[in-house]
Amino acid sequence: MVVMGAGNIAHQQIIKGLLFLLMEVAFFCFMAVSGIHNLSMLGTLGEAEQQEIWNEAKGIYEYVAGDNSLLILLYGIATIFVIVWFIMMWRASLKSAYKAECLKKEGKHINSFLDDIKDLFHINLHKSMLTLPLAGIIVLNILPLVFMISMAFTNYSKLGEHLLLFDWVGFENFGMVLNFSGSVGQTFWSVLGWTLIWAVFATGLNYIFGMILAIMINRKGTRCKGFWRFCFVLSIAVPMFVSLLIMRTMLQPSGAVNVLLMNLGLIDKPLPFFTNATWARVTVIVINLWVGIPYTMMQVTGILQNIPAELYEAARVDGANAFVTFFKITLPYMLFVTTPYLITTFTGNVNNFNVIYLLSGGDPTPVGSTAGKTDLLVTWLYKLTIDQQYYNIGAVIGIMTFVVLAIVSLVTYRHTGSYNNEEGFQ
Amino acid sequence: MGKEKITGSMKARKFISNTIVHTILAIMAIIWVFPIFWVVLTSFRAEKGSYVSSFFPKSYTLNNYIQLFTNTSVLNFPKMFANTLIIAIFSCIISTFFVLSVSYCMSRLRFKMRKPFMNVAMILGLFPAFMSMVAVYYILKAIGLSEGAMIRVALVLVYSGGSGLGFYIAKGFFDTIPKALDEAAYIDGCTRWQVFYKITIPLSKPIIVYTVLTSFMGPWVDFIFAKVICRAEADYYTVAIGLWRMLEREYIDNWYTCFAAGAVCISIPIAILFIVMQRYYTEGLSGAVKG
């Protein structure tokens, strides 16, 4: 029981047993060398400050490194992950020993090490195939995520010189962000409001216009379908950051669009594309249409062709025009089929970092505020962490983004036809 | 007589609606192609700087391309190109392997952790992707991958490490391969692994090409991860950061037209790959085994 692998060794599964034993030894060595220390520091996150000590012999001040709370937190969490992994291994070893015991009692064949390896390619194929990808996900997705989430409960920020040493503060940061009257709170609610407006418009308009475009290209009378499609696909084939940077330079006060319009005599002074809040907001939504419509067009083309032709036929016989058919047949059908796609797009738009960051950079920014008028929660998060070093607030905002998204997707998903009534259109 | 009138008016109406649709399409196509056309023009523009006084350049030159590839003292574009290529190749290999194995497991194998894994993957998708970026940076730093040549390794890991989560499309494709094929193979004594690489993989060409191309294109078009990982180490910049820097205030006057040239150089191969990828994507959607 205590010595992992003993049961396996007793049943002639020597290599397997030794492997288990090796893991246990490695684990305890790790715990003794650094694990226990890491865990014990996790409570206080370190207290020793960096100190200056006068070195008599050399005649200079020497710096003694203090604790670095960030690393303590990171190592502490990593240690917890290792412990969880060890407990799982320990369970596995017990299980395998128990299984060997049972098989022996029943007088059946006990797997040798070679058999185990063979099993990894057959019965246990999922274990061998998933190990590496799963390790990648745990180390590069889950561990950082847990790390950032725990940061939301600390005072790790530029405020009050807490960049090196910080402490647990519980839910204080959440209170600060959600508080209507504080400055951070006000910024948060206004950014959240704009994020939702942006996501709804970006998703909805893209969806409808993309669908109309697809219908226009695919309708019977249209010539050169391939050519039109190529024109639009071309614009998404260009890497997004390139086309967005181009757009940004084109819309500058002395950029191509303003120059062109001024030369034509349509305007006297440059249009304030990114300097006026309302202009900037409309501009980013419109440019996002430029980016997004071709995507939607490609995504929905196939589905549109699946709409039963009889439906349209019947509508025409009843004298419905193009608008009525679109809103009574095409849209409901598409909404029914593509709800999961819509939810993904909505999520993507709430987290749409590229468009905002590369296009407007969140500008125009009011004086003294950390977020601009076009900043989404994600770009604000970026500014707070990378530029301003308010890591704790940034982490809270990340969590809030997740909460908003989770609520929206759950609610929409529950209220849609594809969930309530799976065979409605068949 | 009456009948002819009706067909005549219908023809006229059809003609009118066709004309309207074609005009709208033409206008939209111009709007969509305009920025691309403009950047191509700019890349051949002889006068420097971002201020333009006319739409068409006054004179044309190839110097922008030449400067881009030869003037390596300030912004070393060829090196960035090489960096990105190396990173793209490695992360493409790793993530293709990850994506294919995860989606095969999710699609074909039944085990206890299958459902939980899929739920966790969905939840992880709701967090802002780079929320954990700062943390990833410190993890990479803690294992010594944040400096010097190791930055390339770090970027490869960042691009490919979590790719196992993007298994949906390939899983959907594997789901369309008839199970009868697998069962026939099991009866003939194949192991699951053999089924995977002797039956599933050969049948999945469209989705493999799709996965390879998407993961290959990732490092070329990503900007934010590269920026956080590379910080100030200009030697390991990828193309995206390089192009972005060319538009920063200190470089824009000299490098603006080169930016356009660089954008054209990057966009052409990416656009070709993208269009190829689209073809395979549609092919993949229509299922694996036909008939």
XYZ file of C-alpha atoms in Angstrom:
717
model
C 0.000 0.000 0.000
C 2.641 2.529 1.023
C 5.298 1.382 -1.351
C 3.967 1.925 -4.812
C 4.519 -0.954 -7.158
C 5.132 -3.538 -4.425
C 1.924 -5.316 -5.389
C 2.994 -5.436 -8.997
C 6.438 -6.744 -8.147
C 4.886 -9.453 -5.987
C 2.922 -10.575 -9.004
C 5.892 -10.768 -11.344
C 5.109 -7.469 -13.039
C 8.611 -6.384 -12.134
C 9.240 -3.615 -14.665
C 5.855 -2.038 -14.068
C 6.360 -2.202 -10.340
C 9.809 -0.695 -10.581
C 8.450 2.131 -12.722
C 5.847 2.907 -10.098
C 8.474 2.738 -7.390
C 10.729 5.051 -9.342
C 7.915 7.559 -9.674
C 7.288 7.485 -5.959
C 10.951 7.967 -5.152
C 11.184 10.841 -7.622
C 8.097 12.434 -6.149
C 9.353 12.277 -2.583
C 12.776 13.555 -3.606
C 11.071 16.482 -5.333
C 8.898 17.165 -2.315
C 11.851 17.033 0.038
C 14.079 19.223 -2.104
C 11.603 21.920 -3.049
C 7.985 20.841 -2.941
C 7.357 21.265 0.789
C 9.146 24.587 0.794
C 7.038 25.751 -2.169
C 3.834 24.763 -0.454
C 4.702 26.358 2.858
C 5.487 29.656 1.151
C 2.151 29.630 -0.647
C 0.329 30.892 2.445
C 2.269 34.125 2.866
C 3.659 34.420 -0.664
C 6.990 35.410 0.833
C 7.870 38.215 3.166
C 11.588 38.898 2.887
C 12.149 42.155 1.096
C 15.119 42.872 -1.039
C 17.749 44.389 1.238
C 20.716 46.600 0.856
C 23.663 45.535 2.972
C 26.786 47.571 3.386
C 29.786 45.470 2.516
C 32.704 46.803 4.558
C 35.397 44.933 2.718
C 34.410 46.058 -0.762
C 32.981 49.393 0.285
C 29.774 49.005 -1.704
C 26.131 48.235 -1.049
C 25.263 44.689 -1.890
C 21.763 43.582 -2.678
C 20.374 40.510 -1.019
C 17.589 39.108 -3.121
C 14.300 38.979 -1.259
C 11.356 36.760 -1.966
C 9.652 36.982 -5.308
C 5.981 36.372 -4.677
C 5.245 35.717 -8.320
C 7.679 32.827 -8.517
C 6.532 31.516 -5.146
C 2.964 31.481 -6.397
C 3.948 29.832 -9.671
C 6.064 27.134 -8.006
C 3.422 26.587 -5.365
C 0.730 25.972 -7.950
C 3.043 23.771 -9.986
C 3.724 21.754 -6.826
C -0.001 21.292 -6.286
C -0.298 20.011 -9.848
C 2.538 17.552 -9.187
C 0.817 16.351 -6.011
C -2.465 15.799 -7.829
C -0.602 13.872 -10.499
C 1.087 11.775 -7.837
C -2.200 10.946 -6.149
C -3.557 9.797 -9.493
C -0.487 7.657 -10.060
C -0.835 6.202 -6.600
C -4.443 5.286 -7.306
C -3.382 3.725 -10.585
C -0.734 1.633 -8.878
C -3.200 0.411 -6.250
C -5.675 -0.425 -8.944
C -3.178 -2.322 -11.028
C -1.920 -4.248 -7.992
C -5.499 -5.099 -7.041
C -6.254 -6.231 -10.561
C -3.183 -8.433 -10.637
C -4.259 -9.901 -7.286
C -7.762 -10.655 -8.561
C -6.514 -12.177 -11.792
C -4.178 -14.393 -9.832
C -6.931 -15.635 -7.565
C -9.040 -16.496 -10.580
C -6.017 -18.220 -12.046
C -5.993 -16.083 -15.180
C -3.044 -14.749 -17.128
C -1.368 -11.721 -15.625
C -0.125 -9.202 -18.184
C 3.614 -9.085 -18.601
C 5.338 -5.800 -19.373
C 5.338 -6.655 -23.073
C 1.596 -7.248 -22.942
C 1.162 -3.864 -21.314
C 3.100 -2.188 -24.093
C 0.983 -4.001 -26.656
C -2.135 -2.822 -24.861
C -0.971 0.739 -25.207
C -1.494 0.325 -28.932
C -4.861 -1.324 -28.603
C -7.109 -1.281 -25.544
C -5.270 1.631 -23.970
C -4.536 3.486 -27.178
C -6.209 6.591 -25.808
C -3.656 6.725 -22.999
C -0.676 6.695 -25.327
C -2.214 9.061 -27.837
C -3.505 11.592 -25.368
C -0.544 11.809 -22.997
C 1.525 14.340 -24.931
C -1.314 16.598 -26.101
C -2.764 16.510 -22.615
C 0.581 17.400 -21.074
C 0.777 20.342 -23.459
C -2.697 21.502 -22.537
C -2.048 21.176 -18.820
C 1.285 22.976 -18.849
C 0.432 25.689 -21.365
C -3.298 26.208 -20.808
C -4.550 24.978 -17.483
C -1.556 25.751 -15.271
C -1.274 29.363 -16.525
C -5.009 29.773 -16.209
C -5.035 28.618 -12.590
C -2.058 30.867 -11.982
C -3.850 33.894 -13.419
C -7.066 33.098 -11.604
C -5.261 32.924 -8.289
C -3.624 36.256 -9.131
C -7.085 37.799 -8.985
C -7.086 37.179 -5.247
C -3.799 38.959 -4.554
C -2.680 42.567 -4.528
C -0.110 42.030 -7.270
C -0.076 45.423 -8.954
C 1.822 48.636 -9.391
C -0.377 50.182 -6.713
C 1.451 50.374 -3.400
C 4.687 48.840 -4.717
C 3.425 45.288 -4.799
C 5.281 44.199 -7.903
C 7.792 42.027 -6.081
C 6.025 41.052 -2.898
C 2.316 40.598 -2.699
C -0.258 38.984 -0.443
C -3.593 37.285 -0.604
C -6.435 39.761 -0.325
C -9.472 37.580 -0.883
C -12.296 39.066 -2.908
C -11.168 42.672 -2.533
C -10.327 43.048 -6.225
C -13.696 41.751 -7.309
C -15.334 44.304 -5.051
C -13.214 47.035 -6.582
C -14.064 46.050 -10.158
C -17.775 45.545 -9.590
C -18.215 48.687 -7.500
C -20.277 51.245 -9.451
C -18.867 54.260 -7.667
C -15.121 53.570 -7.826
C -13.078 54.679 -10.822
C -12.062 51.148 -11.765
C -15.655 50.010 -11.378
C -17.007 52.748 -13.622
C -14.467 51.940 -16.294
C -15.316 48.275 -16.000
C -19.063 48.752 -16.489
C -18.629 51.093 -19.426
C -16.108 48.773 -21.083
C -18.393 45.816 -20.441
C -21.310 47.683 -21.987
C -19.349 48.533 -25.107
C -17.999 44.979 -25.318
C -21.520 43.593 -25.373
C -22.736 46.187 -27.905
C -19.729 45.445 -30.056
C -20.171 41.692 -29.843
C -23.878 41.856 -30.674
C -23.392 44.184 -33.619
C -20.283 42.480 -34.905
C -21.908 39.063 -34.746
C -25.381 40.004 -35.923
C -24.472 42.316 -38.782
C -21.768 39.991 -40.051
C -24.180 37.125 -39.954
C -27.001 38.832 -41.819
C -24.883 40.638 -44.398
C -22.721 37.589 -44.964
C -25.826 35.558 -45.598
C -27.288 38.150 -47.972
C -23.998 38.225 -49.841
C -23.976 34.455 -50.112
C -27.562 34.485 -51.371
C -26.773 37.158 -53.935
C -23.831 35.218 -55.260
C -25.633 31.907 -55.334
C -28.937 33.021 -56.826
C -29.778 31.677 -60.239
C -29.403 34.871 -62.255
C -25.908 35.800 -61.045
C -23.095 35.350 -63.549
C -19.434 34.569 -62.784
C -20.117 33.151 -59.328
C -16.512 31.992 -59.024
C -15.133 35.446 -59.753
C -17.240 37.167 -57.083
C -16.402 34.540 -54.550
C -12.717 34.906 -55.344
C -12.860 38.685 -54.786
C -14.198 38.226 -51.294
C -12.098 35.224 -50.342
C -9.014 37.165 -51.386
C -9.588 39.674 -48.633
C -9.565 37.002 -45.927
C -6.655 35.182 -47.466
C -4.483 38.171 -46.649
C -3.319 37.772 -43.030
C -5.650 39.671 -40.763
C -3.002 41.742 -39.045
C -1.737 42.934 -42.416
C -5.137 44.044 -43.650
C -5.966 45.660 -40.310
C -2.710 47.599 -40.216
C -3.358 48.717 -43.773
C -6.824 49.859 -42.806
C -5.435 51.736 -39.853
C -2.945 53.667 -41.953
C -5.555 54.323 -44.610
C -7.891 55.881 -42.068
C -5.319 58.142 -40.421
C -5.940 61.913 -40.754
C -3.417 61.987 -43.615
C -4.197 58.487 -44.842
C -5.441 57.414 -48.236
C -9.169 57.624 -47.514
C -9.085 61.173 -46.186
C -6.750 62.320 -48.964
C -8.940 60.773 -51.600
C -12.101 62.316 -50.198
C -10.454 65.710 -49.815
C -9.084 65.626 -53.345
C -12.549 64.859 -54.607
C -13.761 67.862 -52.666
C -16.259 65.927 -50.593
C -14.861 67.040 -47.241
C -12.738 69.990 -46.103
C -11.002 68.477 -43.139
C -10.025 64.889 -42.290
C -12.753 62.712 -40.824
C -12.028 61.843 -37.166
C -12.009 58.076 -37.666
C -10.130 57.223 -34.489
C -10.236 60.451 -32.544
C -13.951 60.856 -31.914
C -15.520 58.195 -29.701
C -18.655 57.596 -31.776
C -16.762 57.705 -35.069
C -14.202 55.268 -33.699
C -16.872 52.852 -32.514
C -18.716 52.892 -35.812
C -15.436 52.598 -37.693
C -14.327 49.472 -35.862
C -17.719 47.848 -36.370
C -17.727 48.692 -40.069
C -14.185 47.459 -40.569
C -15.029 44.334 -38.700
C -17.774 43.866 -41.267
C -15.124 44.128 -43.948
C -13.139 41.419 -42.186
C -16.036 39.214 -41.203
C -18.552 39.174 -44.050
C -16.448 36.990 -46.365
C -15.938 34.514 -43.524
C -19.653 34.246 -42.919
C -20.238 33.986 -46.637
C -17.958 30.977 -46.859
C -19.352 29.349 -43.768
C -22.998 29.619 -44.755
C -22.790 28.931 -48.500
C -22.979 25.190 -48.048
C -25.770 25.315 -45.495
C -27.844 27.688 -47.626
C -27.812 25.195 -50.441
C -29.234 22.591 -48.111
C -32.465 24.522 -47.496
C -35.176 22.447 -49.162
C -36.100 24.076 -52.462
C -39.785 23.207 -51.959
C -39.980 25.773 -49.161
C -38.990 28.552 -51.541
C -41.207 27.152 -54.265
C -44.219 27.176 -51.954
C -43.458 30.706 -50.778
C -43.255 31.930 -54.361
C -46.559 30.347 -55.213
C -48.074 32.150 -52.238
C -46.723 35.388 -53.642
C -43.957 36.124 -51.123
C -41.244 38.519 -52.241
C -37.529 38.271 -51.585
C -37.675 40.040 -48.206
C -40.474 37.906 -46.854
C -38.782 34.695 -47.977
C -35.549 35.828 -46.372
C -37.087 36.655 -43.009
C -39.647 33.844 -42.917
C -37.687 30.971 -44.399
C -33.966 31.582 -44.783
C -33.294 33.294 -41.459
C -35.257 30.893 -39.209
C -33.759 27.898 -40.957
C -30.248 29.294 -40.698
C -30.696 30.321 -37.078
C -31.857 26.834 -36.327
C -28.902 25.153 -37.975
C -26.143 27.588 -37.099
C -26.760 28.484 -33.452
C -23.577 26.768 -32.276
C -21.677 28.662 -34.948
C -23.257 31.917 -33.782
C -22.266 31.253 -30.184
C -18.683 30.592 -31.246
C -18.621 33.776 -33.296
C -20.040 35.736 -30.386
C -17.365 34.344 -28.095
C -14.757 35.136 -30.709
C -16.006 38.695 -30.966
C -16.025 39.313 -27.230
C -12.427 38.099 -27.260
C -11.630 39.864 -30.519
C -8.279 41.260 -29.601
C -6.789 41.726 -33.040
C -9.388 43.980 -34.601
C -9.474 46.464 -31.751
C -5.819 46.419 -30.807
C -4.429 46.707 -34.306
C -7.074 49.095 -35.565
C -7.772 51.676 -32.920
C -5.632 50.462 -30.035
C -8.652 51.302 -27.882
C -8.403 54.995 -28.741
C -9.679 57.603 -28.143
C -8.631 57.338 -24.520
C -10.045 59.876 -22.064
C -7.379 61.566 -19.963
C -6.599 59.671 -16.793
C -8.471 56.547 -17.755
C -6.874 53.157 -18.249
C -9.317 52.135 -20.963
C -10.165 53.857 -24.219
C -13.594 54.285 -25.693
C -13.234 51.367 -28.085
C -11.417 49.082 -25.657
C -12.972 45.666 -25.182
C -12.502 43.728 -21.980
C -9.676 41.776 -23.594
C -7.755 44.779 -24.864
C -8.261 46.470 -21.532
C -6.945 43.329 -19.874
C -3.903 43.515 -22.121
C -3.301 47.169 -21.298
C -3.756 46.574 -17.581
C -1.315 43.695 -17.446
C 1.333 44.402 -20.070
C 1.391 48.196 -20.115
C 0.204 49.244 -16.670
C 1.096 46.230 -14.530
C -2.181 46.037 -12.603
C -1.985 42.267 -12.771
C -4.632 41.564 -10.157
C -7.281 43.744 -11.797
C -6.371 42.249 -15.161
C -6.940 38.763 -13.789
C -10.322 39.770 -12.355
C -11.326 41.131 -15.750
C -10.293 37.906 -17.429
C -12.492 35.995 -15.002
C -15.397 38.398 -15.574
C -15.050 37.925 -19.329
C -15.323 34.226 -18.802
C -18.403 34.640 -16.592
C -20.132 36.859 -19.149
C -19.377 34.441 -21.960
C -20.448 31.412 -20.000
C -23.784 33.024 -19.111
C -24.469 34.236 -22.637
C -23.641 30.936 -24.278
C -25.595 28.886 -21.768
C -28.697 31.077 -22.019
C -28.712 31.269 -25.810
C -28.019 27.613 -26.151
C -30.885 26.678 -23.845
C -33.336 28.914 -25.681
C -32.602 27.800 -29.171
C -34.433 25.388 -31.374
C -31.472 23.123 -31.844
C -31.512 22.416 -28.094
C -35.241 22.361 -27.313
C -36.411 20.512 -30.329
C -33.723 18.682 -32.146
C -35.719 17.526 -35.112
C -37.768 20.640 -35.787
C -36.663 21.098 -39.350
C -36.521 17.518 -40.490
C -51.486 38.081 -76.051
C -52.023 38.428 -72.306
C -49.639 35.621 -71.560
C -46.877 37.210 -73.608
C -47.260 40.430 -71.695
C -46.823 38.630 -68.399
C -43.692 36.774 -69.483
C -42.397 40.014 -70.976
C -42.842 41.927 -67.726
C -41.327 39.058 -65.790
C -38.315 39.115 -68.065
C -37.987 42.830 -67.540
C -38.235 42.408 -63.810
C -35.689 39.645 -63.862
C -33.376 41.826 -65.898
C -33.777 44.707 -63.461
C -33.150 42.574 -60.395
C -30.150 40.951 -62.068
C -28.707 44.345 -62.872
C -29.248 45.560 -59.326
C -27.610 42.472 -57.833
C -24.642 42.707 -60.165
C -24.146 46.394 -59.421
C -24.248 45.793 -55.681
C -21.816 42.914 -56.032
C -19.494 45.033 -58.145
C -19.515 47.890 -55.639
C -18.908 45.508 -52.750
C -16.136 43.714 -54.599
C -14.434 47.056 -55.205
C -14.689 47.935 -51.508
C -13.244 44.574 -50.582
C -10.401 44.579 -53.058
C -9.551 48.274 -52.695
C -7.248 48.004 -49.634
C -5.390 45.100 -51.167
C -4.973 46.910 -54.439
C -3.807 49.964 -52.553
C -1.133 48.108 -50.601
C 0.209 46.583 -53.796
C 0.402 50.068 -55.301
C 2.125 51.407 -52.201
C 4.725 48.688 -52.312
C 5.854 50.050 -55.682
C 5.611 53.666 -54.636
C 8.810 55.641 -55.079
C 8.128 58.488 -52.672
C 8.757 57.643 -49.034
C 6.696 58.251 -45.940
C 3.140 57.525 -44.974
C 1.708 60.833 -46.116
C 0.107 60.448 -49.504
C -1.024 63.286 -51.667
C -2.522 61.269 -54.464
C -4.032 57.850 -54.812
C -1.730 56.634 -57.562
C 2.016 56.867 -56.891
C 3.843 59.509 -58.885
C 6.571 57.108 -59.906
C 7.124 53.394 -59.520
C 10.144 51.545 -58.204
C 11.310 48.156 -56.988
C 13.558 49.685 -54.343
C 11.148 48.935 -51.522
C 11.538 45.213 -52.074
C 15.281 45.581 -52.415
C 15.553 47.600 -49.226
C 13.365 45.119 -47.411
C 15.675 42.217 -48.168
C 19.059 43.941 -48.146
C 18.891 46.662 -45.518
C 19.250 44.367 -42.541
C 20.944 46.744 -40.115
C 17.807 48.188 -38.509
C 15.042 45.714 -39.146
C 16.348 42.393 -40.348
C 13.483 41.143 -42.465
C 15.209 38.062 -43.988
C 16.087 36.881 -40.502
C 12.530 37.398 -39.273
C 11.359 35.468 -42.276
C 13.708 32.592 -41.436
C 12.634 32.658 -37.778
C 8.995 32.453 -38.683
C 9.609 29.690 -41.192
C 11.468 27.538 -38.653
C 8.862 28.121 -35.974
C 6.042 27.459 -38.400
C 7.499 24.154 -39.603
C 8.068 22.743 -36.128
C 4.834 23.906 -34.607
C 3.022 22.598 -37.652
C 4.461 19.105 -37.180
C 3.728 19.011 -33.462
C 0.248 20.434 -33.595
C -0.830 18.270 -36.511
C 0.150 15.248 -34.472
C -1.623 16.583 -31.385
C -4.808 17.536 -33.174
C -5.074 14.285 -35.095
C -4.488 12.073 -32.094
C -6.859 13.969 -29.817
C -9.629 14.073 -32.382
C -9.187 10.396 -33.221
C -9.465 9.501 -29.546
C -12.532 11.692 -29.110
C -14.173 10.308 -32.197
C -13.377 6.604 -32.111
C -12.255 5.471 -28.700
C -14.599 5.259 -25.743
C -13.068 5.802 -22.339
C -14.036 7.275 -19.011
C -12.445 10.678 -19.443
C -13.899 11.372 -22.887
C -16.922 13.475 -21.924
C -15.161 15.364 -19.122
C -12.319 16.175 -21.481
C -14.667 17.582 -24.096
C -16.446 19.706 -21.500
C -13.182 21.043 -20.119
C -12.070 21.889 -23.638
C -15.262 23.875 -24.160
C -14.850 25.767 -20.897
C -11.205 26.563 -21.637
C -12.331 28.028 -24.945
C -14.344 30.665 -23.120
C -11.350 32.236 -21.414
C -9.573 34.975 -23.329
C -6.731 33.165 -25.079
C -3.945 35.403 -23.912
C -5.256 35.951 -20.411
C -2.761 33.297 -19.469
C -0.093 34.807 -21.693
C 1.750 36.532 -18.857
C 1.691 33.311 -16.881
C 2.927 31.330 -19.875
C 5.788 33.763 -20.158
C 6.803 33.173 -16.542
C 6.499 29.411 -16.918
C 8.714 29.498 -19.976
C 11.100 31.722 -18.072
C 11.152 29.328 -15.136
C 12.228 26.466 -17.404
C 14.778 28.707 -19.094
C 13.171 29.230 -22.472
C 12.803 32.971 -22.417
C 16.195 34.063 -23.618
C 18.433 33.726 -26.630
C 17.839 31.041 -29.193
C 15.466 29.253 -26.828
C 12.845 31.861 -27.698
C 12.230 29.913 -30.876
C 11.558 26.770 -28.858
C 9.297 28.791 -26.587
C 7.295 30.079 -29.516
C 6.976 26.615 -31.008
C 5.643 25.406 -27.669
C 3.234 28.307 -27.382
C 1.819 27.747 -30.848
C 1.566 23.982 -30.678
C 1.316 23.079 -26.988
C -2.359 23.753 -26.498
C -3.371 22.785 -30.009
C -4.948 19.580 -28.750
C -7.940 21.685 -27.751
C -8.779 22.497 -31.364
C -10.011 19.049 -32.208
C -13.598 19.826 -33.227
C -13.255 19.992 -36.997
C -11.072 16.926 -37.341
C -13.296 15.026 -34.911
C -16.315 15.880 -37.019
C -14.499 14.528 -40.024
C -13.452 11.288 -38.333
C -17.055 10.829 -37.239
C -18.063 10.528 -40.882
C -15.758 7.575 -41.577
C -17.976 4.491 -41.387
C -17.358 2.410 -38.301
C -17.830 -0.728 -40.364
C -14.348 -0.189 -41.802
C -12.826 -0.232 -38.324
C -14.791 -3.273 -37.304
C -13.739 -5.166 -40.406
C -10.141 -4.368 -39.564
C -10.540 -5.529 -35.956
C -11.904 -8.828 -37.190
C -8.833 -9.185 -39.381
C -6.735 -8.785 -36.248
C -5.700 -5.158 -36.451
C -4.960 -3.266 -33.271
C -6.531 0.146 -32.762
C -3.244 1.803 -33.535
C -3.059 -0.021 -36.857
C -6.609 1.018 -37.627
C -5.596 4.610 -36.957
C -2.625 4.750 -39.250
C -3.640 2.204 -41.872
C -7.286 3.120 -42.307
C -8.205 6.425 -40.740
C -5.152 8.432 -41.785
C -5.175 7.405 -45.465
C -8.864 8.265 -45.649
C -8.414 11.661 -44.067
C -6.289 13.512 -46.567
C -8.480 16.620 -46.766
C -8.600 17.133 -43.037
C -4.887 16.440 -42.605
C -4.033 19.004 -45.249
C -6.414 21.409 -43.552
C -4.815 20.870 -40.140
C -1.299 21.152 -41.516
C -2.049 24.382 -43.315
C -3.892 26.049 -40.431
C -1.133 25.270 -37.987
C 1.518 26.316 -40.488
C -0.173 29.654 -41.005
C -0.566 30.327 -37.275
C 2.909 31.746 -36.594
C 2.764 33.912 -39.720
C -0.405 35.667 -38.754
C -0.080 35.713 -34.977
C 1.114 38.921 -33.527
C 0.315 39.145 -29.878
C 1.871 35.928 -28.534
C 5.080 36.577 -30.401
C 5.227 40.079 -28.996
C 4.792 38.972 -25.408
C 7.348 36.165 -25.688
C 10.000 38.009 -27.691
C 9.837 41.282 -25.751
C 12.867 43.293 -26.896
C 14.911 40.483 -28.435
C 14.887 41.775 -31.993
C 16.954 38.817 -33.220
C 14.055 36.461 -32.760
C 11.217 38.599 -34.020
C 8.735 36.965 -36.289
C 7.480 38.577 -39.442
C 4.330 39.882 -37.822
C 6.147 41.891 -35.147
C 8.608 43.129 -37.723
C 5.876 44.478 -39.939
C 4.139 46.004 -36.954
C 7.321 47.756 -35.886
C 7.754 49.263 -39.328
C 4.631 51.284 -38.637
C 5.865 52.589 -35.311
C 6.603 56.269 -35.114
C 10.392 55.981 -35.308
C 10.408 53.788 -38.398
C 7.322 54.781 -40.311
C 8.937 57.505 -42.407
C 11.611 55.257 -43.851
C 9.870 51.949 -43.711
C 6.298 52.630 -44.651
C 6.600 51.571 -48.263
C 8.757 48.636 -47.208
C 5.960 47.608 -44.889
C 3.716 47.426 -47.920
C 6.333 45.405 -49.773
C 6.693 43.057 -46.806
C 2.948 42.716 -46.519
C 2.759 41.723 -50.179
C 5.596 39.198 -49.744
C 3.867 37.572 -46.790
C 0.365 37.762 -48.149
C 0.971 36.036 -51.468
C 2.141 32.675 -50.070
C -0.356 32.826 -47.218
C -3.185 33.632 -49.609
C -2.263 30.696 -51.847
C -2.064 28.343 -48.862
C -5.354 29.682 -47.605
C -7.162 29.094 -50.861
C -5.747 25.562 -51.079
C -6.804 25.006 -47.484
C -10.336 26.169 -48.227
C -10.642 23.599 -50.974
C -9.639 20.822 -48.637
C -11.870 22.210 -45.914
C -14.953 22.018 -48.112
C -13.878 18.597 -49.290
C -13.479 17.567 -45.654
C -16.948 18.810 -44.787
C -18.530 16.641 -47.429
C -17.367 13.486 -45.653
C -14.652 10.910 -46.009
C -16.042 7.981 -47.892
C -18.349 8.682 -50.754
C -20.903 6.478 -52.352
